[in-house]
Amino acid sequence: MPRDCYEVLGVSRDASEQQVKKAFRMLARELHPDVNAHDPQAEEKFKEAAEAYEILSDPERRATYDRYGHEGLRSGGYAPNFDGLGSIGDLFDAFFGGGSPFGGRGPGGGPAPGGDIAVAVEVDLLQAAQGASVSVSFEAIERCEHCHGNGAEPGTPIETCQRCGGAGQLQAVTRTPFGQMMRTIACDVCHGDGRVASDPCKDCHGRGRRTARSSIDVDVPIGISDGQRIRISGRGHAGQAGAPAGDLYVLIKVRPDERFVREGDDLITVLDVPAPLAALGGTLEVPTLEDASSTPLEVPAGTQPGEVIVLRGQGMPALRRGRHGDLRVLVNVIIPRRLTQEQRELLGQFSETITEENLRSEDSMFAKLRRALRSQAA
């Protein structure tokens, strides 16, 4: 009994077409022969994933499958057929238009550029504000140094491929649900190169490439935001037969800072102000981006809960624009608790002096409501 298509791709039953496509491509990367040669079941797993994608990516098939399952599809005449596609490399050609996520074959069956690599790295808010150099480690397909990328044992000849006659291509007829299709595919012996090693390299088994772990120091630019990427050209997977390497994309994750919330180039912080000081006004210290540093802030007399005091130019530097955002200070007025008897008496005497004039506000009811809600959200 075939496995559930949603389970195979690891998506929910209400997944969008884009989510289905993304899940399939991620799964395809895991099953690629360049990084999965140790798993003899890789081809069968890919066929299972390809069938699931073929069903869920077609709205009519997906609707039938959701109602009646695999049996409903078969009774309607659908049957997956990968028999004419040969190796797992050919399966990638069928689904990715002649290229795999790792740069399998180039146009015309020739050597293709290497695929791109994505890796994530974490920095803190101060590093994002000041810039930093971070070390990134990742696995990449690199040129085999033993054979210098030609796939042959040093000193042994490289001969014309007998299967394709040096063309690097083969004509194949594929049976599809829409009938037979003639297409040109890369030769499954020379993989599009047109030549084969008479004595394949023992280190890379004739591929000319091998998987290795690499590391690189990446300069994080000043002002970068969470989720932005840095592109490093030529540091991705090596291409075939001397073709250019892909690129390395470094995804930046900025760790949360307990002192600030970032909003664009602005920073937001909350300042606790005792009620008497909010009424009288005074000077308090607010945190800044620098470690263990603060700046004085004048709290005007009569400051209300939820008011925002803006310090211009004290926020994050704007990426490649040479200016800074603002630091917005949200005032949180603290009402004293656990009063002593003396404090109660003093507050009682003070409350008797409060008049309507002291409590009058120029704000509308809606302004007061917005300020109260903003204070609760903080």
Tab-separated table of C-alpha atoms in Angstrom:
chain	number	residue	atom	x	y	z
A	1	MET	CA	0.000	0.000	0.000
A	2	PRO	CA	1.583	3.369	-1.033
A	3	ARG	CA	2.296	5.854	1.722
A	4	ASP	CA	0.147	8.943	2.142
A	5	CYS	CA	1.380	11.677	-0.241
A	6	TYR	CA	1.223	14.366	2.441
A	7	GLU	CA	3.243	12.181	4.804
A	8	VAL	CA	5.871	11.514	2.114
A	9	LEU	CA	6.453	15.245	1.515
A	10	GLY	CA	5.982	16.190	5.156
A	11	VAL	CA	3.271	18.809	4.540
A	12	SER	CA	-0.190	19.363	6.002
A	13	ARG	CA	-3.316	18.541	4.032
A	14	ASP	CA	-4.079	22.241	3.550
A	15	ALA	CA	-0.567	23.037	2.270
A	16	SER	CA	-0.416	25.510	-0.619
A	17	GLU	CA	1.009	24.652	-4.033
A	18	GLN	CA	4.132	26.657	-3.169
A	19	GLN	CA	4.585	24.762	0.122
A	20	VAL	CA	4.246	21.440	-1.707
A	21	LYS	CA	6.847	22.498	-4.276
A	22	LYS	CA	9.253	23.735	-1.579
A	23	ALA	CA	8.904	20.507	0.418
A	24	PHE	CA	9.618	18.388	-2.661
A	25	ARG	CA	12.712	20.382	-3.590
A	26	MET	CA	14.087	20.113	-0.049
A	27	LEU	CA	13.510	16.360	-0.083
A	28	ALA	CA	15.136	16.098	-3.514
A	29	ARG	CA	18.287	17.744	-2.171
A	30	GLU	CA	18.583	15.059	0.503
A	31	LEU	CA	18.320	12.286	-2.100
A	32	HIS	CA	20.734	13.663	-4.683
A	33	PRO	CA	23.410	11.071	-5.616
A	34	ASP	CA	26.288	13.507	-5.035
A	35	VAL	CA	25.549	13.611	-1.304
A	36	ASN	CA	23.601	10.392	-0.854
A	37	ALA	CA	25.742	7.719	-2.482
A	38	HIS	CA	25.719	5.717	0.766
A	39	ASP	CA	21.951	5.059	0.547
A	40	PRO	CA	21.039	2.364	-2.019
A	41	GLN	CA	17.354	3.199	-1.503
A	42	ALA	CA	17.767	6.838	-2.584
A	43	GLU	CA	16.315	6.278	-6.048
A	44	GLU	CA	13.223	4.513	-4.711
A	45	LYS	CA	12.726	7.241	-2.121
A	46	PHE	CA	12.997	9.875	-4.827
A	47	LYS	CA	10.467	8.061	-7.005
A	48	GLU	CA	8.081	7.961	-4.033
A	49	ALA	CA	8.550	11.697	-3.434
A	50	ALA	CA	8.223	12.453	-7.156
A	51	GLU	CA	4.945	10.540	-7.352
A	52	ALA	CA	3.605	12.411	-4.318
A	53	TYR	CA	4.621	15.734	-5.876
A	54	GLU	CA	3.121	14.769	-9.239
A	55	ILE	CA	-0.209	14.105	-7.512
A	56	LEU	CA	-0.327	17.065	-5.116
A	57	SER	CA	0.956	19.635	-7.636
A	58	ASP	CA	-1.964	18.947	-10.004
A	59	PRO	CA	-5.243	20.457	-8.659
A	60	GLU	CA	-7.506	17.836	-10.286
A	61	ARG	CA	-5.394	14.862	-9.180
A	62	ARG	CA	-5.069	16.317	-5.698
A	63	ALA	CA	-8.839	16.762	-5.398
A	64	THR	CA	-9.395	13.160	-6.491
A	65	TYR	CA	-6.702	11.921	-4.101
A	66	ASP	CA	-8.156	13.885	-1.176
A	67	ARG	CA	-11.550	12.256	-1.766
A	68	TYR	CA	-10.688	8.711	-2.800
A	69	GLY	CA	-6.952	8.167	-2.141
A	70	HIS	CA	-4.603	6.192	-4.395
A	71	GLU	CA	-7.384	3.798	-5.443
A	72	GLY	CA	-9.421	6.681	-6.781
A	73	LEU	CA	-6.520	7.857	-8.921
A	74	ARG	CA	-5.884	4.391	-10.314
A	75	SER	CA	-9.539	3.876	-11.176
A	76	GLY	CA	-9.370	7.173	-13.050
A	77	GLY	CA	-6.480	5.941	-15.179
A	78	TYR	CA	-3.534	7.612	-13.445
A	79	ALA	CA	-0.344	5.591	-12.945
A	80	PRO	CA	3.141	6.967	-12.280
A	81	ASN	CA	5.759	5.745	-14.752
A	82	PHE	CA	9.456	6.365	-14.228
A	83	ASP	CA	10.674	3.212	-15.993
A	84	GLY	CA	11.979	5.100	-19.017
A	85	LEU	CA	14.005	7.524	-16.953
A	86	GLY	CA	16.886	5.245	-15.963
A	87	SER	CA	19.064	6.536	-13.157
A	88	ILE	CA	18.231	8.947	-10.382
A	89	GLY	CA	20.114	11.633	-12.309
A	90	ASP	CA	17.586	11.261	-15.131
A	91	LEU	CA	14.781	11.651	-12.628
A	92	PHE	CA	16.241	15.009	-11.635
A	93	ASP	CA	16.367	15.979	-15.314
A	94	ALA	CA	12.659	15.207	-15.673
A	95	PHE	CA	11.587	17.268	-12.654
A	96	PHE	CA	14.135	20.093	-12.676
A	97	GLY	CA	14.555	20.692	-16.391
A	98	GLY	CA	18.003	19.175	-16.830
A	99	GLY	CA	19.543	20.481	-13.616
A	100	SER	CA	19.482	19.325	-10.050
A	101	PRO	CA	19.606	21.374	-6.854
A	102	PHE	CA	23.376	20.722	-6.959
A	103	GLY	CA	23.924	21.805	-10.555
A	104	GLY	CA	23.649	18.335	-12.150
A	105	ARG	CA	23.885	19.035	-15.917
A	106	GLY	CA	24.161	22.148	-17.960
A	107	PRO	CA	22.287	23.168	-21.110
A	108	GLY	CA	22.915	20.764	-23.963
A	109	GLY	CA	24.129	18.046	-21.612
A	110	GLY	CA	27.526	19.673	-20.959
A	111	PRO	CA	29.184	20.323	-17.600
A	112	ALA	CA	26.999	22.504	-15.400
A	113	PRO	CA	27.837	25.137	-12.798
A	114	GLY	CA	27.685	24.020	-9.191
A	115	GLY	CA	24.602	24.561	-7.063
A	116	ASP	CA	24.155	27.209	-4.402
A	117	ILE	CA	24.445	26.583	-0.658
A	118	ALA	CA	22.372	28.216	2.083
A	119	VAL	CA	23.570	28.366	5.672
A	120	ALA	CA	22.301	30.308	8.717
A	121	VAL	CA	24.366	32.131	11.347
A	122	GLU	CA	23.310	33.944	14.521
A	123	VAL	CA	24.551	37.361	15.676
A	124	ASP	CA	23.414	39.558	18.554
A	125	LEU	CA	21.902	43.024	18.168
A	126	LEU	CA	25.164	44.786	19.022
A	127	GLN	CA	26.997	42.862	16.281
A	128	ALA	CA	24.236	43.792	13.837
A	129	ALA	CA	24.646	47.442	14.845
A	130	GLN	CA	28.445	47.586	14.747
A	131	GLY	CA	29.239	44.928	12.135
A	132	ALA	CA	31.190	41.758	12.870
A	133	SER	CA	33.212	38.929	11.373
A	134	VAL	CA	31.702	35.496	12.015
A	135	SER	CA	32.929	32.031	11.096
A	136	VAL	CA	30.539	29.888	9.061
A	137	SER	CA	30.948	26.119	8.662
A	138	PHE	CA	29.141	24.109	5.981
A	139	GLU	CA	29.347	21.006	3.794
A	140	ALA	CA	30.089	21.554	0.109
A	141	ILE	CA	30.837	19.478	-2.958
A	142	GLU	CA	34.409	20.377	-3.884
A	143	ARG	CA	36.773	19.444	-6.676
A	144	CYS	CA	38.652	16.248	-5.923
A	145	GLU	CA	42.285	17.195	-5.404
A	146	HIS	CA	43.529	13.666	-6.058
A	147	CYS	CA	42.391	13.670	-9.703
A	148	HIS	CA	42.170	17.479	-10.069
A	149	GLY	CA	38.521	17.151	-11.028
A	150	ASN	CA	38.860	14.978	-14.136
A	151	GLY	CA	37.668	11.775	-12.425
A	152	ALA	CA	40.679	9.653	-13.477
A	153	GLU	CA	43.526	8.209	-11.484
A	154	PRO	CA	46.596	10.399	-12.084
A	155	GLY	CA	48.549	9.229	-15.131
A	156	THR	CA	45.670	7.206	-16.635
A	157	PRO	CA	43.916	8.138	-19.896
A	158	ILE	CA	40.484	9.662	-20.352
A	159	GLU	CA	38.704	8.114	-23.335
A	160	THR	CA	35.732	8.962	-25.521
A	161	CYS	CA	32.490	7.632	-24.071
A	162	GLN	CA	31.406	4.559	-26.030
A	163	ARG	CA	27.754	4.874	-25.067
A	164	CYS	CA	27.156	8.351	-26.526
A	165	GLY	CA	30.108	8.495	-28.937
A	166	GLY	CA	31.465	11.600	-27.240
A	167	ALA	CA	28.278	13.642	-27.714
A	168	GLY	CA	27.410	13.606	-24.013
A	169	GLN	CA	23.746	13.182	-24.911
A	170	LEU	CA	21.262	10.416	-25.601
A	171	GLN	CA	17.809	10.407	-27.136
A	172	ALA	CA	15.200	8.915	-24.833
A	173	VAL	CA	11.512	8.154	-25.169
A	174	THR	CA	9.567	8.686	-21.948
A	175	ARG	CA	6.062	7.449	-21.309
A	176	THR	CA	3.948	10.030	-19.500
A	177	PRO	CA	0.250	10.326	-18.635
A	178	PHE	CA	0.015	12.525	-21.754
A	179	GLY	CA	1.607	10.024	-24.136
A	180	GLN	CA	5.179	9.375	-25.305
A	181	MET	CA	7.734	12.178	-25.218
A	182	MET	CA	11.050	12.313	-27.054
A	183	ARG	CA	13.745	14.245	-25.259
A	184	THR	CA	17.480	14.665	-25.066
A	185	ILE	CA	19.105	13.581	-21.824
A	186	ALA	CA	22.657	13.570	-20.547
A	187	CYS	CA	24.501	10.318	-21.087
A	188	ASP	CA	24.191	8.120	-18.006
A	189	VAL	CA	27.778	6.890	-18.386
A	190	CYS	CA	29.783	10.099	-18.905
A	191	HIS	CA	27.125	12.372	-17.353
A	192	GLY	CA	27.261	14.803	-20.271
A	193	ASP	CA	31.043	15.163	-20.489
A	194	GLY	CA	31.500	12.910	-23.555
A	195	ARG	CA	34.561	11.290	-21.986
A	196	VAL	CA	35.124	8.651	-19.328
A	197	ALA	CA	38.105	7.665	-17.256
A	198	SER	CA	39.572	4.262	-18.096
A	199	ASP	CA	40.687	4.010	-14.461
A	200	PRO	CA	38.281	6.035	-12.236
A	201	CYS	CA	39.739	8.016	-9.341
A	202	LYS	CA	39.737	5.944	-6.178
A	203	ASP	CA	39.034	8.937	-3.944
A	204	CYS	CA	35.947	10.282	-5.718
A	205	HIS	CA	34.941	7.138	-7.671
A	206	GLY	CA	35.275	8.974	-10.971
A	207	ARG	CA	32.967	11.861	-10.165
A	208	GLY	CA	35.729	14.465	-10.036
A	209	ARG	CA	34.095	15.945	-6.934
A	210	ARG	CA	33.674	14.951	-3.328
A	211	THR	CA	31.863	16.217	-0.254
A	212	ALA	CA	33.979	18.072	2.296
A	213	ARG	CA	33.407	20.389	5.226
A	214	SER	CA	34.500	23.990	4.733
A	215	SER	CA	34.555	27.130	6.830
A	216	ILE	CA	34.807	30.794	5.923
A	217	ASP	CA	34.861	34.111	7.773
A	218	VAL	CA	31.902	36.268	6.765
A	219	ASP	CA	31.777	40.038	7.263
A	220	VAL	CA	28.379	41.025	8.661
A	221	PRO	CA	27.593	44.563	7.433
A	222	ILE	CA	26.570	47.315	9.837
A	223	GLY	CA	22.804	47.636	10.190
A	224	ILE	CA	21.822	44.216	8.844
A	225	SER	CA	18.369	42.955	9.830
A	226	ASP	CA	17.090	39.558	10.892
A	227	GLY	CA	16.316	37.377	7.860
A	228	GLN	CA	18.585	39.188	5.385
A	229	ARG	CA	21.102	37.211	3.320
A	230	ILE	CA	24.733	37.736	2.378
A	231	ARG	CA	25.827	36.321	-0.993
A	232	ILE	CA	29.404	35.074	-1.385
A	233	SER	CA	30.138	34.332	-5.009
A	234	GLY	CA	31.870	31.101	-5.972
A	235	ARG	CA	31.774	29.450	-2.530
A	236	GLY	CA	28.914	27.025	-3.276
A	237	HIS	CA	29.124	23.510	-4.716
A	238	ALA	CA	31.837	22.909	-7.309
A	239	GLY	CA	30.723	22.605	-10.922
A	240	GLN	CA	31.289	19.560	-13.084
A	241	ALA	CA	34.431	19.194	-15.179
A	242	GLY	CA	35.787	22.641	-14.333
A	243	ALA	CA	32.468	24.502	-14.609
A	244	PRO	CA	32.065	27.469	-12.207
A	245	ALA	CA	31.090	26.877	-8.603
A	246	GLY	CA	27.763	28.029	-7.187
A	247	ASP	CA	27.307	30.724	-4.564
A	248	LEU	CA	27.080	30.647	-0.780
A	249	TYR	CA	24.104	32.413	0.809
A	250	VAL	CA	24.446	33.233	4.509
A	251	LEU	CA	21.109	33.834	6.256
A	252	ILE	CA	21.507	36.206	9.194
A	253	LYS	CA	19.534	35.504	12.366
A	254	VAL	CA	19.645	38.371	14.892
A	255	ARG	CA	19.137	37.092	18.430
A	256	PRO	CA	16.469	38.904	20.507
A	257	ASP	CA	17.795	41.529	22.923
A	258	GLU	CA	15.988	41.754	26.273
A	259	ARG	CA	16.521	45.526	26.332
A	260	PHE	CA	15.112	46.463	22.935
A	261	VAL	CA	12.528	45.663	20.298
A	262	ARG	CA	13.658	46.535	16.802
A	263	GLU	CA	11.229	48.140	14.347
A	264	GLY	CA	12.999	48.915	11.084
A	265	ASP	CA	15.921	51.145	12.037
A	266	ASP	CA	14.232	52.278	15.267
A	267	LEU	CA	14.708	50.694	18.668
A	268	ILE	CA	11.986	50.583	21.316
A	269	THR	CA	12.652	50.216	25.036
A	270	VAL	CA	10.453	50.446	28.137
A	271	LEU	CA	11.381	52.750	31.012
A	272	ASP	CA	9.830	52.169	34.448
A	273	VAL	CA	9.071	55.544	36.074
A	274	PRO	CA	7.774	55.824	39.659
A	275	ALA	CA	4.455	57.673	39.788
A	276	PRO	CA	5.769	60.585	41.936
A	277	LEU	CA	8.677	61.152	39.534
A	278	ALA	CA	6.312	61.017	36.525
A	279	ALA	CA	4.286	63.781	38.208
A	280	LEU	CA	7.257	65.926	39.231
A	281	GLY	CA	9.577	65.205	36.300
A	282	GLY	CA	13.255	64.262	36.543
A	283	THR	CA	16.233	62.636	34.878
A	284	LEU	CA	16.565	58.867	34.462
A	285	GLU	CA	19.019	56.597	32.645
A	286	VAL	CA	17.889	54.567	29.629
A	287	PRO	CA	19.896	51.718	28.032
A	288	THR	CA	21.760	52.184	24.759
A	289	LEU	CA	23.199	49.681	22.309
A	290	GLU	CA	26.633	49.791	23.903
A	291	ASP	CA	27.176	47.105	26.532
A	292	ALA	CA	26.657	48.361	30.118
A	293	SER	CA	26.081	51.870	28.779
A	294	SER	CA	23.186	54.271	29.240
A	295	THR	CA	22.182	57.819	28.394
A	296	PRO	CA	20.336	60.399	30.523
A	297	LEU	CA	16.690	61.037	29.652
A	298	GLU	CA	14.631	63.997	30.815
A	299	VAL	CA	11.173	62.872	31.896
A	300	PRO	CA	8.867	65.906	31.692
A	301	ALA	CA	6.618	66.716	34.654
A	302	GLY	CA	3.155	65.207	34.235
A	303	THR	CA	4.301	62.363	31.955
A	304	GLN	CA	1.440	59.916	31.489
A	305	PRO	CA	1.544	56.079	31.265
A	306	GLY	CA	2.194	54.884	27.717
A	307	GLU	CA	3.740	58.136	26.493
A	308	VAL	CA	6.689	57.783	24.135
A	309	ILE	CA	9.810	59.915	24.394
A	310	VAL	CA	11.967	59.875	21.250
A	311	LEU	CA	15.763	60.131	21.262
A	312	ARG	CA	16.731	61.063	17.715
A	313	GLY	CA	19.585	59.155	16.101
A	314	GLN	CA	19.978	56.684	19.000
A	315	GLY	CA	18.588	53.676	17.120
A	316	MET	CA	20.099	51.211	14.646
A	317	PRO	CA	22.335	52.341	11.799
A	318	ALA	CA	20.593	52.066	8.436
A	319	LEU	CA	22.147	49.441	6.164
A	320	ARG	CA	24.417	51.190	3.625
A	321	ARG	CA	22.695	54.555	4.129
A	322	GLY	CA	24.907	56.246	6.712
A	323	ARG	CA	22.179	57.381	9.110
A	324	HIS	CA	20.657	56.095	12.346
A	325	GLY	CA	17.106	55.407	13.414
A	326	ASP	CA	15.609	56.646	16.667
A	327	LEU	CA	15.351	55.215	20.168
A	328	ARG	CA	11.735	55.303	21.302
A	329	VAL	CA	11.273	55.142	25.069
A	330	LEU	CA	7.870	53.907	26.213
A	331	VAL	CA	7.081	55.230	29.680
A	332	ASN	CA	5.681	52.663	32.118
A	333	VAL	CA	4.446	54.527	35.202
A	334	ILE	CA	4.854	52.345	38.294
A	335	ILE	CA	2.265	52.693	41.063
A	336	PRO	CA	3.895	52.068	44.483
A	337	ARG	CA	2.865	48.930	46.410
A	338	ARG	CA	3.239	47.703	50.005
A	339	LEU	CA	3.232	51.214	51.474
A	340	THR	CA	4.316	51.956	55.037
A	341	GLN	CA	1.943	53.715	57.412
A	342	GLU	CA	3.869	56.963	57.040
A	343	GLN	CA	3.695	56.753	53.242
A	344	ARG	CA	-0.046	56.114	53.396
A	345	GLU	CA	-0.525	59.180	55.554
A	346	LEU	CA	1.566	61.352	53.253
A	347	LEU	CA	-0.295	60.127	50.173
A	348	GLY	CA	-3.598	60.704	51.933
A	349	GLN	CA	-2.624	64.283	52.683
A	350	PHE	CA	-1.475	64.745	49.075
A	351	SER	CA	-4.673	63.266	47.604
A	352	GLU	CA	-6.747	65.771	49.585
A	353	THR	CA	-4.982	68.589	47.747
A	354	ILE	CA	-5.762	67.215	44.247
A	355	THR	CA	-8.234	69.370	42.331
A	356	GLU	CA	-10.082	68.946	39.051
A	357	GLU	CA	-7.539	71.253	37.464
A	358	ASN	CA	-4.755	68.763	38.331
A	359	LEU	CA	-6.611	65.934	36.601
A	360	ARG	CA	-7.752	67.791	33.484
A	361	SER	CA	-6.433	66.340	30.217
A	362	GLU	CA	-6.412	67.755	26.714
A	363	ASP	CA	-6.571	64.251	25.205
A	364	SER	CA	-9.767	62.847	23.738
A	365	MET	CA	-11.306	59.629	25.018
A	366	PHE	CA	-9.916	57.742	22.010
A	367	ALA	CA	-6.414	59.093	22.606
A	368	LYS	CA	-6.599	57.957	26.218
A	369	LEU	CA	-7.816	54.516	25.115
A	370	ARG	CA	-4.998	54.151	22.591
A	371	ARG	CA	-2.415	55.127	25.198
A	372	ALA	CA	-3.838	52.632	27.700
A	373	LEU	CA	-3.816	49.812	25.129
A	374	ARG	CA	-0.253	50.686	24.083
A	375	SER	CA	0.833	50.585	27.718
A	376	GLN	CA	-0.765	47.133	28.198
A	377	ALA	CA	0.906	45.799	25.050
A	378	ALA	CA	4.299	46.873	26.323
